[in-house]
PDB file of C-alpha atoms in Angstrom:
ATOM      1  CA  MET A 216      82.793 138.210 185.225  1.00  0.00           C
ATOM      2  CA  SER A 217      84.447 140.747 183.075  1.00  0.00           C
ATOM      3  CA  SER A 218      83.900 141.437 179.157  1.00  0.00           C
ATOM      4  CA  PRO A 219      86.384 140.309 176.886  1.00  0.00           C
ATOM      5  CA  THR A 220      88.183 143.892 176.711  1.00  0.00           C
ATOM      6  CA  GLY A 221      88.526 144.059 180.382  1.00  0.00           C
ATOM      7  CA  VAL A 222      85.723 146.403 180.945  1.00  0.00           C
ATOM      8  CA  ARG A 223      83.401 145.521 183.613  1.00  0.00           C
ATOM      9  CA  ALA A 224      80.006 144.420 181.899  1.00  0.00           C
ATOM     10  CA  GLN A 225      77.188 146.577 183.918  1.00  0.00           C
ATOM     11  CA  THR A 226      75.041 145.101 186.465  1.00  0.00           C
ATOM     12  CA  PRO A 227      71.579 143.488 185.488  1.00  0.00           C
ATOM     13  CA  ASP A 228      69.749 146.603 187.617  1.00  0.00           C
ATOM     14  CA  ALA A 229      71.543 148.922 185.523  1.00  0.00           C
ATOM     15  CA  VAL A 230      70.985 147.524 182.420  1.00  0.00           C
ATOM     16  CA  ALA A 231      67.397 146.959 182.938  1.00  0.00           C
ATOM     17  CA  LYS A 232      67.140 150.616 183.926  1.00  0.00           C
ATOM     18  CA  ARG A 233      68.940 151.958 180.934  1.00  0.00           C
ATOM     19  CA  LEU A 234      66.862 149.697 178.919  1.00  0.00           C
ATOM     20  CA  LEU A 235      63.481 150.762 180.202  1.00  0.00           C
ATOM     21  CA  ARG A 236      64.813 154.306 179.242  1.00  0.00           C
ATOM     22  CA  ALA A 237      65.237 153.481 175.921  1.00  0.00           C
ATOM     23  CA  SER A 238      61.990 151.468 175.471  1.00  0.00           C
ATOM     24  CA  ALA A 239      60.066 154.554 176.805  1.00  0.00           C
ATOM     25  CA  SER A 240      61.674 156.864 174.306  1.00  0.00           C
ATOM     26  CA  HIS A 241      62.019 154.720 170.891  1.00  0.00           C
ATOM     27  CA  SER A 242      59.606 152.129 170.482  1.00  0.00           C
ATOM     28  CA  PHE A 243      57.576 151.356 167.514  1.00  0.00           C
ATOM     29  CA  ASP A 244      53.561 150.252 166.816  1.00  0.00           C
ATOM     30  CA  PRO A 245      53.578 148.064 163.900  1.00  0.00           C
ATOM     31  CA  ASP A 246      50.075 148.566 163.440  1.00  0.00           C
ATOM     32  CA  THR A 247      50.812 152.573 162.264  1.00  0.00           C
ATOM     33  CA  ASP A 248      54.563 152.412 161.613  1.00  0.00           C
ATOM     34  CA  ILE A 249      54.346 150.117 159.018  1.00  0.00           C
ATOM     35  CA  ASP A 250      52.764 151.113 155.624  1.00  0.00           C
ATOM     36  CA  TRP A 251      50.839 147.577 155.504  1.00  0.00           C
ATOM     37  CA  ASP A 252      49.222 149.084 152.492  1.00  0.00           C
ATOM     38  CA  ALA A 253      51.978 149.210 150.317  1.00  0.00           C
ATOM     39  CA  PRO A 254      52.072 147.623 147.043  1.00  0.00           C
ATOM     40  CA  LEU A 255      53.501 144.118 146.438  1.00  0.00           C
ATOM     41  CA  GLU A 256      56.266 145.065 143.800  1.00  0.00           C
ATOM     42  CA  ASN A 257      56.890 143.003 140.771  1.00  0.00           C
ATOM     43  CA  GLY A 258      60.494 141.430 140.834  1.00  0.00           C
ATOM     44  CA  LYS A 259      61.281 142.019 144.390  1.00  0.00           C
ATOM     45  CA  TRP A 260      62.421 139.387 146.838  1.00  0.00           C
ATOM     46  CA  PHE A 261      60.850 138.383 150.058  1.00  0.00           C
ATOM     47  CA  TRP A 262      63.916 137.340 151.629  1.00  0.00           C
ATOM     48  CA  PRO A 263      68.264 138.140 150.776  1.00  0.00           C
ATOM     49  CA  PRO A 264      69.031 135.687 147.689  1.00  0.00           C
ATOM     50  CA  GLU A 265      72.151 135.010 149.052  1.00  0.00           C
ATOM     51  CA  ARG A 266      70.467 133.507 152.226  1.00  0.00           C
ATOM     52  CA  LEU A 267      68.314 131.210 150.554  1.00  0.00           C
ATOM     53  CA  SER A 268      68.886 127.618 151.266  1.00  0.00           C
ATOM     54  CA  LEU A 269      69.614 126.412 147.576  1.00  0.00           C
ATOM     55  CA  TYR A 270      71.149 129.779 146.587  1.00  0.00           C
ATOM     56  CA  ALA A 271      74.154 128.889 143.909  1.00  0.00           C
ATOM     57  CA  THR A 272      73.097 125.122 143.841  1.00  0.00           C
ATOM     58  CA  PRO A 273      72.457 122.826 140.551  1.00  0.00           C
ATOM     59  CA  MET A 274      68.746 123.338 141.312  1.00  0.00           C
ATOM     60  CA  TRP A 275      69.125 127.348 141.802  1.00  0.00           C
ATOM     61  CA  ASP A 276      70.961 127.636 138.569  1.00  0.00           C
ATOM     62  CA  ARG A 277      67.856 125.688 136.742  1.00  0.00           C
ATOM     63  CA  MET A 278      65.131 127.849 138.204  1.00  0.00           C
ATOM     64  CA  ASP A 279      63.906 130.928 136.809  1.00  0.00           C
ATOM     65  CA  GLU A 280      63.599 134.678 138.358  1.00  0.00           C
ATOM     66  CA  ARG A 281      60.052 133.863 139.288  1.00  0.00           C
ATOM     67  CA  GLN A 282      60.613 130.483 141.309  1.00  0.00           C
ATOM     68  CA  ARG A 283      63.594 131.925 142.781  1.00  0.00           C
ATOM     69  CA  ILE A 284      61.361 134.730 144.484  1.00  0.00           C
ATOM     70  CA  GLU A 285      58.551 132.175 145.207  1.00  0.00           C
ATOM     71  CA  LEU A 286      60.940 130.014 146.762  1.00  0.00           C
ATOM     72  CA  SER A 287      62.350 133.420 148.961  1.00  0.00           C
ATOM     73  CA  ARG A 288      58.727 133.769 149.923  1.00  0.00           C
ATOM     74  CA  GLN A 289      58.100 130.512 150.979  1.00  0.00           C
ATOM     75  CA  GLU A 290      61.306 130.540 153.093  1.00  0.00           C
ATOM     76  CA  MET A 291      60.627 133.926 154.782  1.00  0.00           C
ATOM     77  CA  ALA A 292      57.355 132.623 155.608  1.00  0.00           C
ATOM     78  CA  SER A 293      58.916 129.686 157.615  1.00  0.00           C
ATOM     79  CA  TYR A 294      61.409 131.836 159.198  1.00  0.00           C
ATOM     80  CA  MET A 295      58.473 134.315 160.275  1.00  0.00           C
ATOM     81  CA  SER A 296      56.188 131.417 160.879  1.00  0.00           C
ATOM     82  CA  MET A 297      58.811 130.122 163.614  1.00  0.00           C
ATOM     83  CA  SER A 298      59.834 133.278 164.862  1.00  0.00           C
ATOM     84  CA  ILE A 299      56.182 133.840 166.052  1.00  0.00           C
ATOM     85  CA  TRP A 300      55.991 130.146 167.683  1.00  0.00           C
ATOM     86  CA  ASN A 301      59.639 131.004 169.354  1.00  0.00           C
ATOM     87  CA  GLU A 302      58.406 134.218 170.232  1.00  0.00           C
ATOM     88  CA  LEU A 303      55.484 132.566 172.196  1.00  0.00           C
ATOM     89  CA  HIS A 304      57.750 130.459 173.683  1.00  0.00           C
ATOM     90  CA  VAL A 305      59.875 133.170 175.097  1.00  0.00           C
ATOM     91  CA  LEU A 306      56.246 134.371 176.325  1.00  0.00           C
ATOM     92  CA  ARG A 307      55.844 131.622 178.202  1.00  0.00           C
ATOM     93  CA  MET A 308      59.425 131.381 179.552  1.00  0.00           C
ATOM     94  CA  PHE A 309      59.567 134.891 180.512  1.00  0.00           C
ATOM     95  CA  SER A 310      56.159 134.737 182.343  1.00  0.00           C
ATOM     96  CA  HIS A 311      57.623 131.978 184.526  1.00  0.00           C
ATOM     97  CA  TYR A 312      60.638 133.917 185.185  1.00  0.00           C
ATOM     98  CA  VAL A 313      58.709 136.514 186.040  1.00  0.00           C
ATOM     99  CA  GLY A 314      56.793 134.824 188.308  1.00  0.00           C
ATOM    100  CA  THR A 315      59.617 133.880 190.552  1.00  0.00           C
ATOM    101  CA  GLN A 316      60.900 137.999 190.628  1.00  0.00           C
ATOM    102  CA  ASP A 317      60.397 140.799 192.945  1.00  0.00           C
ATOM    103  CA  PRO A 318      57.454 142.786 191.058  1.00  0.00           C
ATOM    104  CA  THR A 319      58.661 146.002 192.082  1.00  0.00           C
ATOM    105  CA  ASP A 320      62.352 145.600 190.578  1.00  0.00           C
ATOM    106  CA  SER A 321      63.574 147.322 187.859  1.00  0.00           C
ATOM    107  CA  ARG A 322      64.545 143.788 186.174  1.00  0.00           C
ATOM    108  CA  THR A 323      61.078 142.902 186.852  1.00  0.00           C
ATOM    109  CA  HIS A 324      59.500 145.576 184.918  1.00  0.00           C
ATOM    110  CA  TYR A 325      61.995 145.516 181.673  1.00  0.00           C
ATOM    111  CA  ALA A 326      61.178 141.695 181.663  1.00  0.00           C
ATOM    112  CA  LEU A 327      57.254 142.627 181.284  1.00  0.00           C
ATOM    113  CA  THR A 328      58.162 145.360 179.076  1.00  0.00           C
ATOM    114  CA  GLU A 329      60.120 142.870 176.494  1.00  0.00           C
ATOM    115  CA  LEU A 330      56.704 140.711 177.039  1.00  0.00           C
ATOM    116  CA  ALA A 331      54.855 143.335 175.506  1.00  0.00           C
ATOM    117  CA  ASP A 332      57.037 143.982 172.955  1.00  0.00           C
ATOM    118  CA  GLU A 333      57.332 140.295 171.837  1.00  0.00           C
ATOM    119  CA  THR A 334      53.440 140.397 171.753  1.00  0.00           C
ATOM    120  CA  ARG A 335      53.539 143.395 169.011  1.00  0.00           C
ATOM    121  CA  HIS A 336      56.341 141.594 167.511  1.00  0.00           C
ATOM    122  CA  MET A 337      54.119 138.476 166.838  1.00  0.00           C
ATOM    123  CA  LYS A 338      51.089 140.154 165.824  1.00  0.00           C
ATOM    124  CA  MET A 339      53.707 141.679 163.391  1.00  0.00           C
ATOM    125  CA  MET A 340      55.153 139.187 161.932  1.00  0.00           C
ATOM    126  CA  ALA A 341      51.327 136.978 161.502  1.00  0.00           C
ATOM    127  CA  ARG A 342      50.149 140.323 159.716  1.00  0.00           C
ATOM    128  CA  LEU A 343      53.334 140.170 157.080  1.00  0.00           C
ATOM    129  CA  LEU A 344      52.573 136.719 156.276  1.00  0.00           C
ATOM    130  CA  ALA A 345      48.979 137.504 155.903  1.00  0.00           C
ATOM    131  CA  THR A 346      49.797 140.428 153.799  1.00  0.00           C
ATOM    132  CA  TYR A 347      51.986 138.478 151.728  1.00  0.00           C
ATOM    133  CA  ASN A 348      49.279 135.686 151.586  1.00  0.00           C
ATOM    134  CA  CYS A 349      51.715 133.130 153.088  1.00  0.00           C
ATOM    135  CA  PRO A 350      51.577 129.744 154.178  1.00  0.00           C
ATOM    136  CA  VAL A 351      51.841 129.377 158.337  1.00  0.00           C
ATOM    137  CA  TYR A 352      54.352 126.859 158.745  1.00  0.00           C
ATOM    138  CA  ARG A 353      54.703 125.159 162.396  1.00  0.00           C
ATOM    139  CA  TYR A 354      56.982 122.943 164.468  1.00  0.00           C
ATOM    140  CA  PRO A 355      57.157 119.590 164.006  1.00  0.00           C
ATOM    141  CA  PRO A 356      54.984 117.522 166.441  1.00  0.00           C
ATOM    142  CA  LEU A 357      57.435 116.624 169.030  1.00  0.00           C
ATOM    143  CA  LEU A 358      58.481 120.101 169.461  1.00  0.00           C
ATOM    144  CA  ARG A 359      55.059 121.344 170.061  1.00  0.00           C
ATOM    145  CA  ARG A 360      54.486 118.782 172.254  1.00  0.00           C
ATOM    146  CA  LEU A 361      57.489 119.429 174.379  1.00  0.00           C
ATOM    147  CA  LEU A 362      57.631 123.279 174.605  1.00  0.00           C
ATOM    148  CA  PRO A 363      54.748 123.629 177.112  1.00  0.00           C
ATOM    149  CA  LEU A 364      56.766 122.195 179.313  1.00  0.00           C
ATOM    150  CA  THR A 365      60.105 123.604 179.318  1.00  0.00           C
ATOM    151  CA  PRO A 366      59.512 127.028 181.218  1.00  0.00           C
ATOM    152  CA  PHE A 367      59.554 124.646 184.221  1.00  0.00           C
ATOM    153  CA  ALA A 368      62.789 122.990 183.340  1.00  0.00           C
ATOM    154  CA  PHE A 369      65.022 125.683 181.729  1.00  0.00           C
ATOM    155  CA  GLN A 370      64.762 128.353 184.770  1.00  0.00           C
ATOM    156  CA  ASP A 371      67.040 131.448 184.592  1.00  0.00           C
ATOM    157  CA  LEU A 372      69.879 129.930 182.591  1.00  0.00           C
ATOM    158  CA  THR A 373      68.680 128.091 179.497  1.00  0.00           C
ATOM    159  CA  THR A 374      65.608 130.940 179.250  1.00  0.00           C
ATOM    160  CA  PHE A 375      68.211 133.661 178.671  1.00  0.00           C
ATOM    161  CA  ALA A 376      70.438 131.500 176.403  1.00  0.00           C
ATOM    162  CA  LEU A 377      67.884 130.493 174.456  1.00  0.00           C
ATOM    163  CA  VAL A 378      66.317 134.000 174.176  1.00  0.00           C
ATOM    164  CA  LEU A 379      69.867 134.715 172.795  1.00  0.00           C
ATOM    165  CA  VAL A 380      69.877 132.177 170.838  1.00  0.00           C
ATOM    166  CA  ILE A 381      66.249 133.013 168.986  1.00  0.00           C
ATOM    167  CA  GLU A 382      66.982 136.576 168.949  1.00  0.00           C
ATOM    168  CA  GLU A 383      70.548 136.804 167.707  1.00  0.00           C
ATOM    169  CA  LEU A 384      70.634 134.313 165.287  1.00  0.00           C
ATOM    170  CA  GLN A 385      68.598 135.917 162.451  1.00  0.00           C
ATOM    171  CA  ASP A 386      69.864 139.197 163.423  1.00  0.00           C
ATOM    172  CA  PRO A 387      72.545 139.517 160.862  1.00  0.00           C
ATOM    173  CA  VAL A 388      70.000 138.548 157.786  1.00  0.00           C
ATOM    174  CA  GLN A 389      67.160 140.941 159.422  1.00  0.00           C
ATOM    175  CA  ARG A 390      69.924 143.727 159.593  1.00  0.00           C
ATOM    176  CA  GLU A 391      70.732 143.029 155.610  1.00  0.00           C
ATOM    177  CA  SER A 392      67.233 142.948 154.784  1.00  0.00           C
ATOM    178  CA  MET A 393      66.344 146.529 156.617  1.00  0.00           C
ATOM    179  CA  ARG A 394      68.753 148.417 154.037  1.00  0.00           C
ATOM    180  CA  ASP A 395      68.275 145.514 151.101  1.00  0.00           C
ATOM    181  CA  GLU A 396      66.208 147.615 148.027  1.00  0.00           C
ATOM    182  CA  ARG A 397      66.108 144.566 146.483  1.00  0.00           C
ATOM    183  CA  LEU A 398      63.121 143.214 148.982  1.00  0.00           C
ATOM    184  CA  GLN A 399      59.860 143.921 149.144  1.00  0.00           C
ATOM    185  CA  SER A 400      59.031 147.565 151.195  1.00  0.00           C
ATOM    186  CA  VAL A 401      56.614 145.927 154.271  1.00  0.00           C
ATOM    187  CA  MET A 402      59.429 143.070 154.869  1.00  0.00           C
ATOM    188  CA  ARG A 403      61.730 145.660 155.282  1.00  0.00           C
ATOM    189  CA  GLN A 404      59.864 147.436 157.438  1.00  0.00           C
ATOM    190  CA  VAL A 405      59.429 144.865 159.933  1.00  0.00           C
ATOM    191  CA  CYS A 406      62.793 144.020 159.962  1.00  0.00           C
ATOM    192  CA  ARG A 407      63.844 147.600 160.912  1.00  0.00           C
ATOM    193  CA  ILE A 408      61.231 147.664 164.052  1.00  0.00           C
ATOM    194  CA  HIS A 409      62.198 143.912 164.756  1.00  0.00           C
ATOM    195  CA  VAL A 410      66.140 144.347 164.627  1.00  0.00           C
ATOM    196  CA  THR A 411      65.506 147.746 166.884  1.00  0.00           C
ATOM    197  CA  GLU A 412      63.604 146.288 169.771  1.00  0.00           C
ATOM    198  CA  GLU A 413      65.185 143.003 169.804  1.00  0.00           C
ATOM    199  CA  ALA A 414      68.957 144.485 170.042  1.00  0.00           C
ATOM    200  CA  ARG A 415      67.629 145.507 173.648  1.00  0.00           C
ATOM    201  CA  HIS A 416      66.078 142.200 174.498  1.00  0.00           C
ATOM    202  CA  VAL A 417      69.681 140.683 173.548  1.00  0.00           C
ATOM    203  CA  SER A 418      71.198 142.839 175.914  1.00  0.00           C
ATOM    204  CA  PHE A 419      68.919 142.478 178.931  1.00  0.00           C
ATOM    205  CA  ALA A 420      69.452 138.656 178.275  1.00  0.00           C
ATOM    206  CA  ARG A 421      73.165 138.822 178.399  1.00  0.00           C
ATOM    207  CA  ALA A 422      73.117 140.580 181.297  1.00  0.00           C
ATOM    208  CA  GLU A 423      71.145 138.384 183.050  1.00  0.00           C
ATOM    209  CA  LEU A 424      72.741 135.383 181.427  1.00  0.00           C
ATOM    210  CA  ARG A 425      76.114 136.569 183.075  1.00  0.00           C
ATOM    211  CA  ALA A 426      74.795 136.940 186.552  1.00  0.00           C
ATOM    212  CA  ALA A 427      72.899 133.589 186.322  1.00  0.00           C
ATOM    213  CA  VAL A 428      75.817 131.636 185.541  1.00  0.00           C
ATOM    214  CA  GLU A 429      77.698 133.492 188.455  1.00  0.00           C
ATOM    215  CA  ARG A 430      75.792 132.234 190.749  1.00  0.00           C
ATOM    216  CA  ALA A 431      74.911 128.760 189.286  1.00  0.00           C
ATOM    217  CA  SER A 432      76.726 125.482 191.260  1.00  0.00           C
ATOM    218  CA  ARG A 433      79.154 123.828 188.557  1.00  0.00           C
ATOM    219  CA  ARG A 434      76.343 120.780 188.233  1.00  0.00           C
ATOM    220  CA  ARG A 435      73.381 122.983 187.964  1.00  0.00           C
ATOM    221  CA  LEU A 436      75.606 124.685 184.773  1.00  0.00           C
ATOM    222  CA  ALA A 437      76.493 121.371 183.601  1.00  0.00           C
ATOM    223  CA  VAL A 438      72.865 120.611 183.239  1.00  0.00           C
ATOM    224  CA  HIS A 439      71.919 123.742 181.533  1.00  0.00           C
ATOM    225  CA  ARG A 440      74.758 123.649 178.928  1.00  0.00           C
ATOM    226  CA  GLU A 441      73.239 120.086 177.923  1.00  0.00           C
ATOM    227  CA  LEU A 442      69.393 121.458 178.172  1.00  0.00           C
ATOM    228  CA  THR A 443      70.587 124.328 176.232  1.00  0.00           C
ATOM    229  CA  ALA A 444      72.726 122.592 173.794  1.00  0.00           C
ATOM    230  CA  ILE A 445      69.778 120.211 172.981  1.00  0.00           C
ATOM    231  CA  SER A 446      67.210 122.696 172.591  1.00  0.00           C
ATOM    232  CA  ALA A 447      69.199 124.507 169.757  1.00  0.00           C
ATOM    233  CA  GLY A 448      70.200 121.349 168.050  1.00  0.00           C
ATOM    234  CA  LEU A 449      66.194 120.688 167.907  1.00  0.00           C
ATOM    235  CA  GLY A 450      65.019 124.307 167.236  1.00  0.00           C
ATOM    236  CA  VAL A 451      67.467 125.730 165.005  1.00  0.00           C
ATOM    237  CA  SER A 452      67.318 122.514 162.770  1.00  0.00           C
ATOM    238  CA  ALA A 453      63.051 122.902 162.851  1.00  0.00           C
ATOM    239  CA  LEU A 454      63.592 126.767 161.057  1.00  0.00           C
ATOM    240  CA  LEU A 455      63.192 126.029 157.848  1.00  0.00           C
ATOM    241  CA  ASP A 456      60.522 123.444 157.205  1.00  0.00           C
ATOM    242  CA  PRO A 457      60.859 120.929 154.085  1.00  0.00           C
ATOM    243  CA  ARG A 458      57.816 121.649 153.034  1.00  0.00           C
ATOM    244  CA  VAL A 459      58.781 125.141 151.611  1.00  0.00           C
ATOM    245  CA  TYR A 460      60.117 123.297 148.573  1.00  0.00           C
ATOM    246  CA  ARG A 461      57.124 121.756 147.686  1.00  0.00           C
ATOM    247  CA  ALA A 462      55.410 125.043 148.147  1.00  0.00           C
ATOM    248  CA  ALA A 463      57.929 126.435 145.517  1.00  0.00           C
ATOM    249  CA  GLY A 464      57.320 123.381 142.693  1.00  0.00           C
ATOM    250  CA  LEU A 465      60.654 121.504 143.693  1.00  0.00           C
ATOM    251  CA  ASP A 466      61.442 118.223 144.466  1.00  0.00           C
ATOM    252  CA  THR A 467      61.824 118.007 148.319  1.00  0.00           C
ATOM    253  CA  ALA A 468      64.431 115.436 148.451  1.00  0.00           C
ATOM    254  CA  ALA A 469      66.605 116.699 146.107  1.00  0.00           C
ATOM    255  CA  ALA A 470      66.212 120.305 147.512  1.00  0.00           C
ATOM    256  CA  LEU A 471      67.122 118.657 151.011  1.00  0.00           C
ATOM    257  CA  ARG A 472      70.284 116.803 149.645  1.00  0.00           C
ATOM    258  CA  GLN A 473      71.152 120.075 148.048  1.00  0.00           C
ATOM    259  CA  ARG A 474      70.820 122.233 150.810  1.00  0.00           C
ATOM    260  CA  ARG A 475      72.609 120.000 153.335  1.00  0.00           C
ATOM    261  CA  ASP A 476      75.740 120.236 150.740  1.00  0.00           C
ATOM    262  CA  ASN A 477      75.243 124.150 150.182  1.00  0.00           C
ATOM    263  CA  PRO A 478      78.366 125.465 151.338  1.00  0.00           C
ATOM    264  CA  TYR A 479      76.769 128.791 150.879  1.00  0.00           C
ATOM    265  CA  PHE A 480      74.113 128.077 153.188  1.00  0.00           C
ATOM    266  CA  ARG A 481      76.511 126.587 155.809  1.00  0.00           C
ATOM    267  CA  LYS A 482      78.321 129.700 155.617  1.00  0.00           C
ATOM    268  CA  SER A 483      75.384 131.987 156.176  1.00  0.00           C
ATOM    269  CA  MET A 484      74.616 129.392 159.131  1.00  0.00           C
ATOM    270  CA  LEU A 485      77.768 129.920 160.695  1.00  0.00           C
ATOM    271  CA  ASP A 486      77.915 133.610 159.757  1.00  0.00           C
ATOM    272  CA  SER A 487      74.642 134.227 161.607  1.00  0.00           C
ATOM    273  CA  GLY A 488      75.202 132.155 164.621  1.00  0.00           C
ATOM    274  CA  LYS A 489      78.883 133.363 165.188  1.00  0.00           C
ATOM    275  CA  LYS A 490      77.985 135.832 167.995  1.00  0.00           C
ATOM    276  CA  VAL A 491      75.859 133.999 170.239  1.00  0.00           C
ATOM    277  CA  VAL A 492      78.161 130.909 169.785  1.00  0.00           C
ATOM    278  CA  ASP A 493      80.851 132.784 170.817  1.00  0.00           C
ATOM    279  CA  PHE A 494      78.839 134.365 173.739  1.00  0.00           C
ATOM    280  CA  LEU A 495      77.945 131.523 175.296  1.00  0.00           C
ATOM    281  CA  THR A 496      81.264 130.175 174.719  1.00  0.00           C
ATOM    282  CA  GLU A 497      82.572 133.052 176.779  1.00  0.00           C
ATOM    283  CA  VAL A 498      80.442 132.823 179.771  1.00  0.00           C
ATOM    284  CA  GLY A 499      80.554 129.289 179.886  1.00  0.00           C
ATOM    285  CA  MET A 500      77.343 128.187 178.360  1.00  0.00           C
ATOM    286  CA  ILE A 501      79.139 125.979 175.369  1.00  0.00           C
ATOM    287  CA  THR A 502      82.044 123.784 176.155  1.00  0.00           C
ATOM    288  CA  PRO A 503      83.234 121.122 173.917  1.00  0.00           C
ATOM    289  CA  LEU A 504      81.137 118.727 175.386  1.00  0.00           C
ATOM    290  CA  GLN A 505      77.971 120.303 173.732  1.00  0.00           C
ATOM    291  CA  HIS A 506      79.368 120.599 170.041  1.00  0.00           C
ATOM    292  CA  HIS A 507      77.803 118.101 168.782  1.00  0.00           C
ATOM    293  CA  TRP A 508      74.609 119.563 169.185  1.00  0.00           C
ATOM    294  CA  TRP A 509      75.384 123.281 168.299  1.00  0.00           C
ATOM    295  CA  ARG A 510      77.121 121.280 165.066  1.00  0.00           C
ATOM    296  CA  ARG A 511      73.397 119.763 164.234  1.00  0.00           C
ATOM    297  CA  ALA A 512      72.183 123.169 164.344  1.00  0.00           C
ATOM    298  CA  ASN A 513      74.694 124.167 162.010  1.00  0.00           C
ATOM    299  CA  LEU A 514      76.017 126.930 164.157  1.00  0.00           C
ATOM    300  CA  ILE A 515      79.371 125.176 164.693  1.00  0.00           C
ATOM    301  CA  ALA A 516      81.753 123.778 161.765  1.00  0.00           C
TER     302      ALA A 516
END
């Protein structure tokens, strides 16, 4: 399948070899590459305020600066917690994928490299939560029961599609965060590492997904479109735990109503999801038949 510009996309093997070279020359060790002893800076945020779910709502207008910053800490904690569980899920999916591949192949070698990256990222985000004394949020019970079963059902198509959803959805806000001097220092450093290494993961997943779509039958593709859409609809909806509002001293029911009706938050979600939705539509993993699930995830208007 050609890219939108008409230039033939690189083969998965060529992409994997390029990414292996990049990983060898430009990877991070969060234990030593982050200044974990950087002091907590009074008045600084933990997440960009414009990306918070209640930004510019009536509830936001009534909050003082201290409470707004606390909301940013809680929302960051929810996103980072869910990133840990998402990356644990990527480990499961990739482990299953690697078990079906030739261990001498460069694509398998890069998949193993990505497994190592994700293990470091999980530890990095867990240490971030500990550094800022944040609560750990968890997926709802239904998702926790379903996730261990999914690698066997997802196979290559849904595995790589969901890797893209997981990685690309938070890429825009993390790119903003790593440059935003209003944010805490450790937060910016974590985002810088995550953005740099996840860019390689996105390149690998895109190449593998293109190849998987090209060899898939129409029936198999239809099944995995639905699996991907349902998983995105359920998973993305769980990224921001409702308990963040109570933890920030807010009325949960009122906060959820204002979040639902907040045009700024809807636009933030649509902007964050645009690249991955456009790509999945381009390669044939999203059709109008799945739009209701993607709309549930606030990734399609």
